[in-house]
Amino acid sequence: MGYRDVYAGWQSDPEAFWMAQAKAIDWDVPPTKALHAENAPLYEWFSDGMVNTCYNAVDRHVENGRGNQVAIIHDSPVTNSVTKITFAELQGKTASLAGALVARGVGKGDRVIIYMPMIPEALVAMLACARIGAIHSVVFGGFAAHELAVRIDDCTPKAVIAASCGLEGAKVIGYKPLLDDAINQSKHTPETCIIFQRPQCAAELTPGRDIDWVEAQNVPPADCVPVEGNHPAYVLYTSGTTGAPKGVVRPTGGHLVALNWTMKAIYNVDPGDVFWAASDVGWVVGHSYICYGPLIHGNTTVVFEGKPVGTPDAATFWRVIEDHKVKSFFTAPTAFRAIKREDPTGEMIKKHDISCLQALYLAGERADPDTIQWAQKVMGVPVYDHWWQTETGYTIAGNPTGIEALPVKIGSPTVAMPGYDVHILDEGGHEVGPGTLGAIAIKLPLPPGTLPTLWNAEERFRKSYLNTFPGYYETGDAGMKDEDGYLWIMARTDDVINVAGHRLSTGAMEEVLAAHPDVAECAVIGVADELKGQLPLGFLCLNKGCTKSDAEVVAETVKMVRDQIGPVAAFKLAVVVDRLPKTRSGKILRGIMGKIADSQPFKMPATIDDPAILDEVRDALQTVGYAKGGSQG
Ligand code: COA
Ligand code: AMP
């Protein structure tokens, strides 16, 4: 069956489609049905089944004869080491850490924050939580203490599992001081912190609260606890329009079923094959395709602790693919832009045999045609863009190569996957025709594994995703469909920007800037960047009587964003202006400022209060190297 048949089969009977996929999962109690629509427009999947994620990702493979297969390859150029862990070893490690959690009073439904770099222990920690039905929330290492504190207060974890440090190229980043700072800032205090000590930087433990990773495991191991299909497997925070991150809830049953299905249908790997997603466990890609997806499906997963360039050079990716016989490889386009910048002609790849590789998959941000074509040329394999979000946890639109490799149209992530009924709507919620730009919305219900709600924030869930277009999920992306049903993802419709494949909120940065005592008003926009796709750029209006120079205030705000949101925000550009361009009703015209910065044409809004301010904006942008091309209203 080709893609069109599979998609049509799903459309005509979604229940049968997903119940058939659910057979690939080992349930303690099989679900009697897939969709539960009693609380529509809030939907749940497989709620009456009982299942355990860790059992399906680890134990069952040991029972089925894969015990000696390598489950995790940790390749770490920053520590110059490669470590392999078999499924049998992984079972022992997760059971042991799960035992430690149980001994510290953590049980089903309790939250556990995981703050760890790209080490196998991060996966062990995630799986150990899943083993006992605890709900993990992994926080990316590049966030500052304040962001960690916000997450601690929102999900009120009983325990934290952290590493003493992370290694960012040659830099050693102490995670434990950041954790201590976060716990000082938060209202909620976790009872226990289990600390994995790395030799590069041992952390001092806080008596009474902290316990060493090894010592904590001096207790009996814990077995898998079956949970309901709708039990949250994890909460992962992602950026929204405000400073408060959204806690995306991932339901257990649908997560297992859907991820398992994607491994063959989308990534075209069979159990036993080596799969590599070069991302970070702190992002959704890391959850779905470094940890859960490959392991559930019986693949070997590569945990890479390094960067595409500089660890030690732009050939690192090629070496890892060759050394570990990677069959399917997934990363963000920004990583390829970094490699291309260092090795434009692809000389370094010639020294490596990457014939094991079947295809490259790109996601996390728009894949620009130049990057795709360069990757196709130097790697000699098909390059597949695919589009998804933290909220969905897996592909909305992609090229289902395990079903049928569809022709690639460069710039399009291809077509909607079974489970997703994607529509392009105008502002009034009416469908627009092929080739017309609109808001991308997905007809409810979303498929299994996607978010059923936000953690502790059902109203926010409805407001953010369900209210704008009743009966649809609003993706926050704008784009179009062509005559062949291919999707084209063009831009965000909200204040979210994408910096090096990392999703960030300009609203959150504005909240930090506004707290500077000399800043009267501010705005943050995303400007185009050759390497990172976008970079944040701040506009600051200063209070009258400010005695500091513009440069001093700019430097202070840059430091504030780094200290409060984190280095990952990459906030390094800001300009001082007298006024911000606004509509007569006072709405800041961020979109137009972005267009001016990127020298793109824009339409002068009829409601603009004072068009002359746009010239001031252009002048200010030119001082930092933007708006050179002179865009026109
Ligand atoms: N812990 C601590 N700090 C971190 C971190 C982590 N896990 N990850 C990033 N940072 C820091 C970096 O050290 C850097 O700090 P600096 O300002 O002191 O230099 C800052 O955050 C920005 O990091 P990054 O965005 O990674 O930029 P970079 O210039 O170091 O590297 C790329 C640029 C393109 C090589 C890099 O962004 C990359 O590999 N991106 C891949 C994207 C990806 O995996 N996305 C996930 C979705 S698929
Ligand atoms: P995240 O939740 O961090 O995965 O970010 C999701 C957002 O990244 C999407 O809503 C898009 O704006 C953007 N994005 C992800 N993948 C793609 C893609 N293949 N093409 C265009 N934009 C993408």
XYZ file of C-alpha atoms and ligand atoms in Angstrom:
704
model
C 0.000 0.000 0.000
C 1.223 3.454 -0.891
C 0.895 6.628 1.171
C -2.442 7.686 -0.352
C -4.010 4.295 0.500
C -2.679 4.328 4.044
C -3.858 7.906 4.583
C -7.280 7.134 3.095
C -7.475 3.993 5.244
C -6.839 6.039 8.358
C -9.356 8.685 7.270
C -12.112 6.183 6.664
C -11.617 4.383 10.003
C -9.223 6.090 12.448
C -10.299 3.787 15.261
C -9.305 0.665 13.336
C -6.070 2.277 12.155
C -4.875 3.114 15.666
C -6.125 -0.111 17.262
C -4.062 -1.985 14.680
C -0.952 0.078 15.542
C -1.605 -0.503 19.251
C -1.011 -4.236 18.710
C 2.722 -3.547 18.425
C 2.768 -2.465 22.072
C 2.814 -4.881 25.018
C -0.114 -3.919 27.238
C -0.756 -5.231 30.739
C -4.426 -4.704 29.958
C -5.150 -4.082 26.269
C -7.343 -1.042 25.516
C -10.893 -1.818 24.442
C -10.968 1.216 22.179
C -8.657 3.904 20.848
C -10.434 7.278 21.031
C -12.279 8.598 24.081
C -14.326 11.587 22.994
C -16.598 12.011 26.028
C -15.013 15.364 26.937
C -14.645 16.747 23.414
C -12.997 18.995 22.402
C -10.621 17.448 24.936
C -9.747 13.980 23.659
C -7.897 10.996 25.071
C -6.557 7.801 23.545
C -6.245 4.266 24.901
C -7.366 5.455 28.353
C -8.714 2.090 29.483
C -5.530 0.173 28.652
C -2.821 -0.461 31.261
C 0.782 -0.279 30.122
C 4.316 0.658 31.116
C 6.610 2.729 28.900
C 9.888 1.446 30.358
C 8.745 -2.141 29.937
C 8.052 -1.490 26.265
C 11.293 0.438 25.725
C 13.584 -1.904 27.630
C 12.375 -5.048 29.428
C 10.377 -6.543 26.604
C 13.388 -6.437 24.295
C 15.418 -8.368 26.864
C 12.606 -10.927 27.148
C 12.412 -11.159 23.356
C 16.097 -11.942 22.832
C 17.551 -8.469 22.314
C 19.287 -8.376 25.708
C 22.757 -8.329 24.163
C 21.891 -5.767 21.504
C 23.341 -2.330 22.147
C 20.518 -0.015 23.219
C 22.519 3.176 23.745
C 25.790 4.334 22.195
C 27.151 7.343 24.036
C 29.592 9.077 21.711
C 31.217 11.982 23.461
C 33.972 13.847 21.616
C 34.065 16.308 24.511
C 35.256 13.575 26.903
C 36.913 11.566 24.155
C 34.893 8.465 24.997
C 32.451 6.003 23.475
C 30.295 3.856 25.792
C 27.862 1.149 24.761
C 24.992 -0.092 26.913
C 23.011 -3.211 26.000
C 19.284 -3.587 26.572
C 20.036 -6.031 29.413
C 22.374 -3.518 31.052
C 19.854 -0.753 30.531
C 17.218 -2.853 32.259
C 19.497 -3.235 35.283
C 20.325 0.478 35.359
C 16.725 1.681 35.075
C 15.467 -0.814 37.662
C 18.214 0.264 40.040
C 17.564 4.002 39.678
C 13.813 3.390 39.849
C 14.510 1.597 43.161
C 16.378 4.669 44.384
C 13.411 6.877 43.509
C 10.986 4.549 45.299
C 13.262 4.502 48.359
C 13.109 8.327 48.411
C 9.311 8.202 48.401
C 8.699 8.850 44.698
C 5.767 6.954 43.221
C 3.177 6.957 40.469
C 2.062 10.451 39.516
C 4.866 12.250 41.394
C 6.867 14.659 39.286
C 10.635 14.427 38.873
C 12.700 17.151 37.210
C 15.680 15.917 35.227
C 18.462 18.441 34.618
C 21.182 16.614 32.758
C 23.431 16.936 29.724
C 23.770 14.452 26.871
C 24.874 11.438 28.889
C 23.233 7.991 29.012
C 22.245 8.644 32.621
C 19.736 11.201 31.312
C 17.913 8.411 29.440
C 18.242 6.097 32.430
C 16.632 8.803 34.570
C 13.743 9.276 32.117
C 13.148 5.543 31.850
C 13.435 5.022 35.627
C 10.644 7.558 36.139
C 8.522 5.851 33.494
C 9.201 2.505 35.182
C 7.417 3.571 38.363
C 4.797 5.826 36.779
C 6.503 9.021 37.959
C 6.110 11.968 35.559
C 9.400 13.444 34.433
C 10.093 16.910 33.227
C 13.461 17.330 31.567
C 14.871 20.850 31.593
C 17.391 21.819 28.909
C 20.860 22.599 30.303
C 21.174 25.871 28.405
C 18.426 27.516 30.472
C 19.313 29.749 33.404
C 18.426 29.050 37.036
C 15.356 31.278 36.836
C 13.808 29.195 34.039
C 14.498 26.053 36.056
C 12.853 27.684 39.079
C 9.744 28.539 37.038
C 9.453 24.873 36.023
C 10.028 23.667 39.593
C 7.173 25.867 40.772
C 4.851 24.784 37.980
C 5.252 21.023 38.226
C 6.236 20.853 41.940
C 8.619 17.884 41.678
C 9.125 15.548 44.611
C 12.641 14.843 43.362
C 15.244 16.264 41.014
C 17.792 14.170 39.171
C 20.750 16.245 38.011
C 24.311 15.907 36.831
C 27.118 17.851 38.433
C 28.015 19.494 35.127
C 27.611 19.655 31.385
C 30.347 20.087 28.803
C 29.776 22.678 26.123
C 32.710 22.255 23.793
C 35.707 23.176 25.938
C 33.538 24.846 28.607
C 32.492 23.046 31.788
C 29.053 24.279 32.875
C 28.316 23.552 36.533
C 24.714 22.331 36.657
C 24.606 21.902 40.420
C 25.128 25.619 41.241
C 22.338 26.419 38.769
C 20.107 23.859 40.467
C 20.861 25.273 43.934
C 20.144 28.781 42.692
C 16.869 27.610 41.120
C 15.729 25.901 44.325
C 16.555 29.098 46.243
C 14.426 31.092 43.810
C 11.470 28.694 43.702
C 8.617 28.578 46.199
C 8.438 24.800 45.962
C 11.306 22.742 47.368
C 11.935 19.199 46.119
C 12.517 16.677 48.908
C 15.411 14.907 47.199
C 18.055 15.696 44.608
C 19.917 12.721 43.176
C 23.222 13.993 41.800
C 25.268 12.204 39.164
C 28.872 13.267 39.744
C 30.945 13.732 36.607
C 34.725 13.654 36.921
C 35.072 16.993 35.105
C 33.442 18.868 38.002
C 32.281 17.180 41.194
C 29.494 19.024 42.985
C 29.219 19.669 46.686
C 26.092 17.947 47.992
C 23.587 19.791 50.170
C 23.202 17.704 53.348
C 19.723 16.361 54.003
C 18.510 17.052 50.471
C 21.076 15.766 48.011
C 22.228 12.215 47.584
C 24.887 10.833 45.319
C 23.630 8.835 42.296
C 25.654 5.731 43.248
C 24.858 5.835 46.949
C 21.141 6.391 46.256
C 21.048 3.085 44.391
C 22.151 1.054 47.365
C 18.554 -0.205 47.601
C 16.493 -2.972 45.949
C 15.628 -2.404 42.254
C 12.071 -1.535 41.278
C 9.834 -3.292 38.801
C 7.617 -1.762 36.100
C 4.320 -0.329 37.352
C 1.467 -0.507 34.814
C -0.313 2.824 34.368
C -3.494 3.890 32.587
C -3.149 4.743 28.912
C -3.948 8.399 29.644
C -1.466 8.683 32.527
C 1.039 11.475 31.792
C 4.380 10.004 30.776
C 6.058 13.375 30.987
C 5.623 17.129 30.991
C 7.881 19.122 28.685
C 7.892 22.888 28.874
C 7.931 24.888 25.676
C 7.785 28.559 24.790
C 4.526 30.336 24.310
C 3.737 33.995 23.864
C 4.297 34.960 27.503
C 7.174 34.437 29.897
C 5.402 31.495 31.519
C 6.347 28.340 29.600
C 3.638 25.871 28.635
C 3.832 22.414 30.187
C 3.004 20.047 27.340
C 1.547 16.813 28.749
C 2.429 13.576 26.965
C -0.020 10.700 27.545
C 1.509 7.239 27.991
C -0.526 4.964 25.695
C -0.733 7.177 22.625
C 2.936 8.095 22.977
C 3.960 4.434 22.817
C 1.701 3.583 19.909
C 2.458 6.620 17.784
C 6.234 6.733 18.264
C 6.555 3.050 17.531
C 4.602 3.545 14.312
C 6.797 6.448 13.161
C 10.064 4.503 13.428
C 9.238 2.403 10.372
C 6.683 4.568 8.589
C 8.711 7.775 8.697
C 12.329 6.881 9.506
C 12.243 3.532 7.712
C 14.270 1.606 10.290
C 13.724 -1.945 11.492
C 14.422 -3.227 14.996
C 18.178 -3.664 15.430
C 19.097 -0.734 13.140
C 21.065 2.214 14.483
C 19.156 5.481 14.681
C 20.665 8.848 15.528
C 18.939 12.093 16.417
C 21.564 14.792 17.005
C 19.562 16.992 19.326
C 19.370 17.252 23.116
C 17.287 15.371 25.665
C 15.975 18.752 26.808
C 13.956 19.200 23.610
C 11.067 17.210 22.219
C 13.284 15.713 19.515
C 15.430 14.306 22.287
C 12.436 12.857 24.116
C 10.890 11.253 21.060
C 13.927 10.260 19.024
C 16.956 10.049 21.296
C 15.138 8.238 24.065
C 11.686 6.794 23.530
C 11.012 6.155 19.832
C 14.138 4.136 18.970
C 14.125 2.174 22.223
C 10.422 1.303 22.058
C 10.987 0.057 18.510
C 14.082 -1.995 19.433
C 16.604 0.265 17.718
C 20.022 1.295 18.933
C 20.046 5.007 19.747
C 23.088 7.280 19.606
C 23.498 9.820 22.417
C 25.953 12.362 21.028
C 27.607 14.766 23.425
C 29.126 17.329 21.124
C 28.390 19.968 18.525
C 28.311 19.737 14.735
C 31.471 21.851 14.583
C 34.334 22.385 16.991
C 34.163 18.980 18.725
C 36.721 18.643 17.287
C 35.805 19.681 13.738
C 33.159 19.745 11.020
C 33.677 16.030 10.272
C 32.282 14.857 13.632
C 28.876 13.938 12.215
C 30.445 11.917 9.390
C 32.698 10.069 11.841
C 29.795 9.173 14.133
C 27.715 7.915 11.202
C 30.610 5.786 9.970
C 31.743 4.480 13.376
C 28.308 3.419 14.552
C 26.768 2.423 11.206
C 23.925 4.880 11.520
C 21.053 4.055 9.172
C 18.737 7.009 9.729
C 19.963 10.398 10.901
C 17.909 13.310 12.197
C 19.041 16.818 13.067
C 18.163 20.498 12.698
C 19.096 22.462 9.548
C 21.143 24.889 11.649
C 23.623 22.090 12.385
C 24.169 21.624 8.664
C 24.553 25.356 8.123
C 27.306 25.276 10.754
C 29.098 22.411 8.953
C 28.647 24.009 5.541
C 30.160 27.245 6.814
C 33.318 25.435 7.960
C 33.583 23.026 5.037
C 31.655 24.541 2.115
C 32.870 22.080 -0.481
C 32.314 19.030 1.712
C 35.971 17.975 1.638
C 35.850 16.416 5.087
C 33.082 13.960 4.288
C 35.270 12.370 1.613
C 37.464 10.844 4.322
C 34.498 8.930 5.759
C 32.486 5.996 4.530
C 28.867 6.872 5.237
C 27.412 4.248 2.884
C 25.488 2.789 5.879
C 23.276 5.882 5.878
C 19.906 5.650 4.196
C 18.557 9.163 4.651
C 18.844 12.463 6.480
C 15.813 13.937 8.249
C 15.594 17.628 9.121
C 13.193 19.382 11.505
C 12.945 21.964 14.246
C 12.929 24.990 11.954
C 12.378 25.773 8.305
C 14.821 23.841 6.138
C 16.146 26.379 3.658
C 16.676 25.114 0.097
C 20.425 25.916 0.124
C 21.020 23.702 3.123
C 18.943 20.848 1.725
C 20.722 20.964 -1.624
C 24.139 21.119 -0.001
C 23.325 18.132 2.217
C 21.981 16.171 -0.769
C 25.127 16.912 -2.715
C 27.777 16.136 -0.128
C 26.026 13.192 1.541
C 24.541 11.576 -1.532
C 21.421 10.433 0.321
C 17.822 11.650 0.221
C 17.136 14.591 2.543
C 13.669 14.722 4.085
C 12.308 17.785 5.811
C 9.507 17.111 8.284
C 7.368 19.457 10.352
C 6.225 18.977 13.898
C 6.102 20.594 17.327
C 6.651 19.870 20.998
C 2.874 19.686 21.297
C 2.499 16.836 18.813
C 5.690 14.942 19.721
C 6.091 13.549 16.211
C 5.607 14.374 12.552
C 2.555 16.287 11.400
C 3.818 16.513 7.825
C 6.637 14.439 6.434
C 7.701 11.993 3.785
C 6.613 8.514 4.907
C 9.571 6.712 3.383
C 8.848 3.439 5.177
C 5.476 3.355 3.429
C 6.390 5.098 0.186
C 9.068 7.686 -0.554
C 7.166 10.537 -2.183
C 8.868 12.978 -4.565
C 10.690 15.683 -2.616
C 9.719 19.300 -3.272
C 12.494 21.358 -1.776
C 11.069 23.809 0.761
C 8.080 21.624 1.647
C 8.035 19.042 4.462
C 5.795 16.981 2.120
C 2.351 15.756 3.199
C 0.143 15.263 6.255
C 0.723 11.993 8.082
C -2.143 9.625 8.914
C -3.756 10.991 12.060
C -3.472 14.603 10.947
C -6.214 16.318 8.951
C -4.449 19.577 8.117
C -6.316 22.662 6.899
C -5.288 26.157 5.880
C -7.726 28.707 7.278
C -8.247 32.428 6.834
C -8.829 34.754 9.787
C -12.526 33.900 9.806
C -11.775 30.178 9.965
C -12.689 29.473 6.346
C -10.627 27.091 4.274
C -8.471 28.812 1.652
C -7.559 27.348 -1.709
C -4.281 25.802 -2.856
C -1.368 28.219 -2.934
C -3.019 30.681 -0.554
C -1.325 31.543 2.719
C -3.288 31.040 5.941
C -3.157 29.744 9.477
C -2.353 26.041 9.655
C -4.921 24.209 11.751
C -5.548 20.524 12.405
C -9.055 19.144 12.569
C -9.746 17.642 16.020
C -9.125 15.137 17.405
C -5.364 15.220 17.209
C -3.905 11.707 16.908
C -2.616 9.534 19.799
C 0.446 10.782 21.679
C -0.247 14.485 21.088
C -0.962 16.795 23.995
C -4.372 16.292 25.641
C -3.895 19.454 27.735
C -1.277 21.652 29.418
C -0.011 20.793 32.878
C -2.253 22.496 35.446
C -3.556 24.841 32.772
C -6.593 23.525 30.935
C -7.941 27.015 30.294
C -4.641 28.105 28.815
C -4.697 24.980 26.647
C -8.127 25.886 25.297
C -7.170 29.525 24.806
C -3.816 28.800 23.155
C -4.909 26.052 20.806
C -8.665 25.436 20.612
C -10.594 28.695 20.830
C -9.466 30.539 17.680
C -10.842 27.967 15.246
C -13.552 25.890 16.957
C -13.183 22.220 16.047
C -9.498 22.657 15.154
C -6.114 22.730 16.857
C -4.277 25.958 16.028
C -0.642 25.127 15.283
C 0.724 28.686 15.568
C 2.304 28.260 12.147
C 1.234 29.918 8.923
C 1.642 28.343 5.518
C -0.126 26.845 2.542
C -0.989 23.661 0.710
C -0.339 23.200 -2.982
C -2.380 21.377 -5.637
C -0.671 18.081 -4.740
C -1.492 18.418 -1.046
C 2.108 19.283 -0.115
C 2.392 21.633 2.858
C 4.603 24.722 2.966
C 5.409 26.089 6.420
C 6.211 29.787 6.177
C 6.184 31.546 9.573
C 4.848 31.600 13.108
C 1.648 33.504 13.745
C 2.636 34.296 17.336
C 5.623 35.745 19.190
C 7.642 32.556 19.069
C 10.991 32.624 17.279
C 13.317 29.814 16.316
C 16.986 30.274 17.178
C 19.309 27.445 16.101
C 16.343 25.052 16.114
C 15.448 26.177 19.637
C 11.979 27.549 20.204
C 12.027 30.782 22.194
C 9.492 33.354 23.277
C 10.127 37.004 22.443
C 7.485 37.808 25.084
C 9.637 36.143 27.739
C 12.638 38.227 26.673
C 10.529 41.399 26.720
C 9.521 40.643 30.303
C 13.201 40.509 31.271
C 14.097 43.723 29.393
C 11.131 45.582 30.858
C 12.463 44.840 34.340
C 15.603 46.927 33.677
C 15.187 50.134 35.726
C 16.074 52.399 32.791
C 13.824 50.702 30.228
C 10.459 52.396 29.775
C 9.233 50.244 26.940
C 10.652 47.504 24.781
C 10.031 45.001 22.012
C 11.899 41.898 20.872
C 11.705 40.560 17.334
C 13.371 37.721 15.453
C 15.774 38.783 12.690
C 17.141 36.502 9.991
C 20.519 34.914 10.691
C 22.555 32.853 8.273
C 23.634 30.278 10.852
C 20.896 30.139 13.457
C 17.916 30.882 11.202
C 16.780 33.654 13.515
C 18.292 35.749 16.286
C 16.449 37.854 18.842
C 16.889 41.620 18.589
C 15.647 44.035 21.254
C 14.382 47.597 20.914
C 14.694 49.651 24.071
C 13.027 52.980 24.858
C 14.761 54.480 27.875
C 13.273 56.468 30.742
C 13.828 60.211 30.675
C 16.782 61.165 32.833
C 18.630 57.880 32.336
C 22.244 58.662 33.175
C 23.809 55.624 31.551
C 24.995 55.499 27.971
C 22.932 53.515 25.466
C 25.763 50.991 25.199
C 25.777 50.438 28.961
C 22.043 49.774 29.066
C 22.284 47.444 26.084
C 25.112 45.478 27.734
C 23.133 45.217 30.965
C 20.026 43.941 29.217
C 22.073 41.364 27.305
C 23.443 40.106 30.610
C 19.976 40.080 32.187
C 18.532 37.855 29.455
C 21.512 35.504 29.698
C 21.177 35.323 33.492
C 17.429 34.908 33.561
C 16.541 32.925 30.448
C 19.925 31.449 29.635
C 22.713 31.443 27.059
C 20.492 29.435 24.710
C 18.401 32.563 24.067
C 21.460 33.951 22.211
C 20.261 37.474 23.005
C 23.177 39.683 22.017
C 21.623 42.428 19.887
C 19.664 45.440 21.124
C 19.216 49.028 20.001
C 17.935 52.126 21.747
C 15.118 54.035 20.016
C 13.015 57.013 21.093
C 9.699 55.419 20.242
C 8.285 52.109 19.044
C 6.041 51.966 15.979
C 2.465 51.247 17.022
C -1.056 51.143 15.733
C -3.414 53.852 16.916
C -4.771 51.377 19.444
C -1.278 50.921 20.865
C -0.276 47.540 19.415
C 3.469 47.370 18.747
C 4.122 46.593 15.073
C 6.675 43.821 15.678
C 5.996 42.116 12.343
C 6.819 45.269 10.390
C 9.958 45.884 12.443
C 11.050 42.344 11.543
C 10.387 42.966 7.850
C 12.417 46.203 7.947
C 15.283 44.417 9.717
C 15.339 41.680 7.080
C 14.911 44.179 4.201
C 11.658 42.527 3.176
C 8.765 44.405 1.573
C 5.860 45.149 3.899
C 2.414 46.654 3.716
C 2.022 49.897 5.648
C -0.898 49.306 8.017
C -3.703 51.827 7.664
C -3.875 51.951 11.448
C -0.252 53.007 12.029
C -0.002 55.872 14.460
C 3.083 57.620 13.073
C 4.802 56.187 9.970
C 7.864 58.414 10.582
C 8.867 56.136 13.472
C 9.640 53.413 10.951
C 12.522 55.537 9.627
C 13.924 55.798 13.144
C 13.615 52.035 13.490
C 15.429 51.526 10.187
C 18.247 53.873 11.227
C 18.681 52.080 14.542
C 18.710 48.672 12.863
C 21.379 49.808 10.439
C 23.704 50.559 13.363
C 23.733 46.831 14.179
C 24.067 45.657 10.582
C 20.399 45.043 9.710
C 17.914 46.796 7.380
C 20.649 47.438 4.853
C 18.485 46.630 1.856
C 15.961 49.416 2.464
C 12.583 47.664 2.534
C 9.531 49.590 1.365
C 6.091 50.028 2.813
N 24.071 23.593 28.487
C 24.629 24.786 28.743
N 24.791 25.770 27.827
C 24.363 25.518 26.597
C 23.763 24.286 26.243
C 23.629 23.303 27.255
N 23.064 22.138 27.009
N 23.428 24.321 24.933
C 23.816 25.520 24.468
N 24.378 26.232 25.466
C 24.967 27.570 25.363
C 26.128 27.570 24.397
O 27.341 27.237 25.028
C 26.142 29.009 23.904
O 26.726 29.796 24.904
P 27.652 31.071 24.571
O 26.705 32.179 24.294
O 28.425 31.244 25.835
O 28.496 30.705 23.397
C 24.663 29.374 23.885
O 24.012 28.454 24.784
C 24.000 29.252 22.526
O 24.142 27.887 22.119
P 23.842 27.351 20.657
O 22.520 27.862 20.206
O 24.013 25.879 20.682
O 24.896 28.083 19.762
P 26.386 27.747 19.416
O 26.896 28.987 18.778
O 27.118 27.187 20.579
O 26.249 26.590 18.301
C 25.093 25.468 16.499
C 25.553 26.811 17.089
C 24.306 25.719 15.231
C 26.317 24.632 16.204
C 24.212 24.767 17.534
O 23.156 25.614 17.884
C 23.635 23.438 17.134
O 24.261 22.431 17.044
N 22.341 23.384 16.948
C 21.618 22.143 16.683
C 20.226 22.441 17.036
C 19.472 21.359 17.715
O 19.980 20.345 18.087
N 18.200 21.667 17.898
C 17.275 20.827 18.597
C 16.004 20.685 17.856
S 16.143 19.460 16.569
P 9.395 22.877 18.738
O 8.140 22.822 19.528
O 10.550 23.393 19.522
O 9.683 21.587 18.044
O 9.167 23.966 17.600
C 8.087 23.789 16.743
C 8.063 24.903 15.738
O 9.285 24.897 14.986
C 6.972 24.728 14.718
O 5.731 25.184 15.171
C 7.527 25.519 13.549
O 7.334 26.893 13.742
C 9.003 25.213 13.625
N 9.321 24.044 12.792
C 9.591 22.792 13.203
N 9.877 21.987 12.158
C 9.760 22.753 11.048
C 9.909 22.508 9.633
N 10.269 21.308 9.192
N 9.680 23.525 8.796
C 9.331 24.748 9.247
N 9.189 25.038 10.560
C 9.398 24.063 11.452
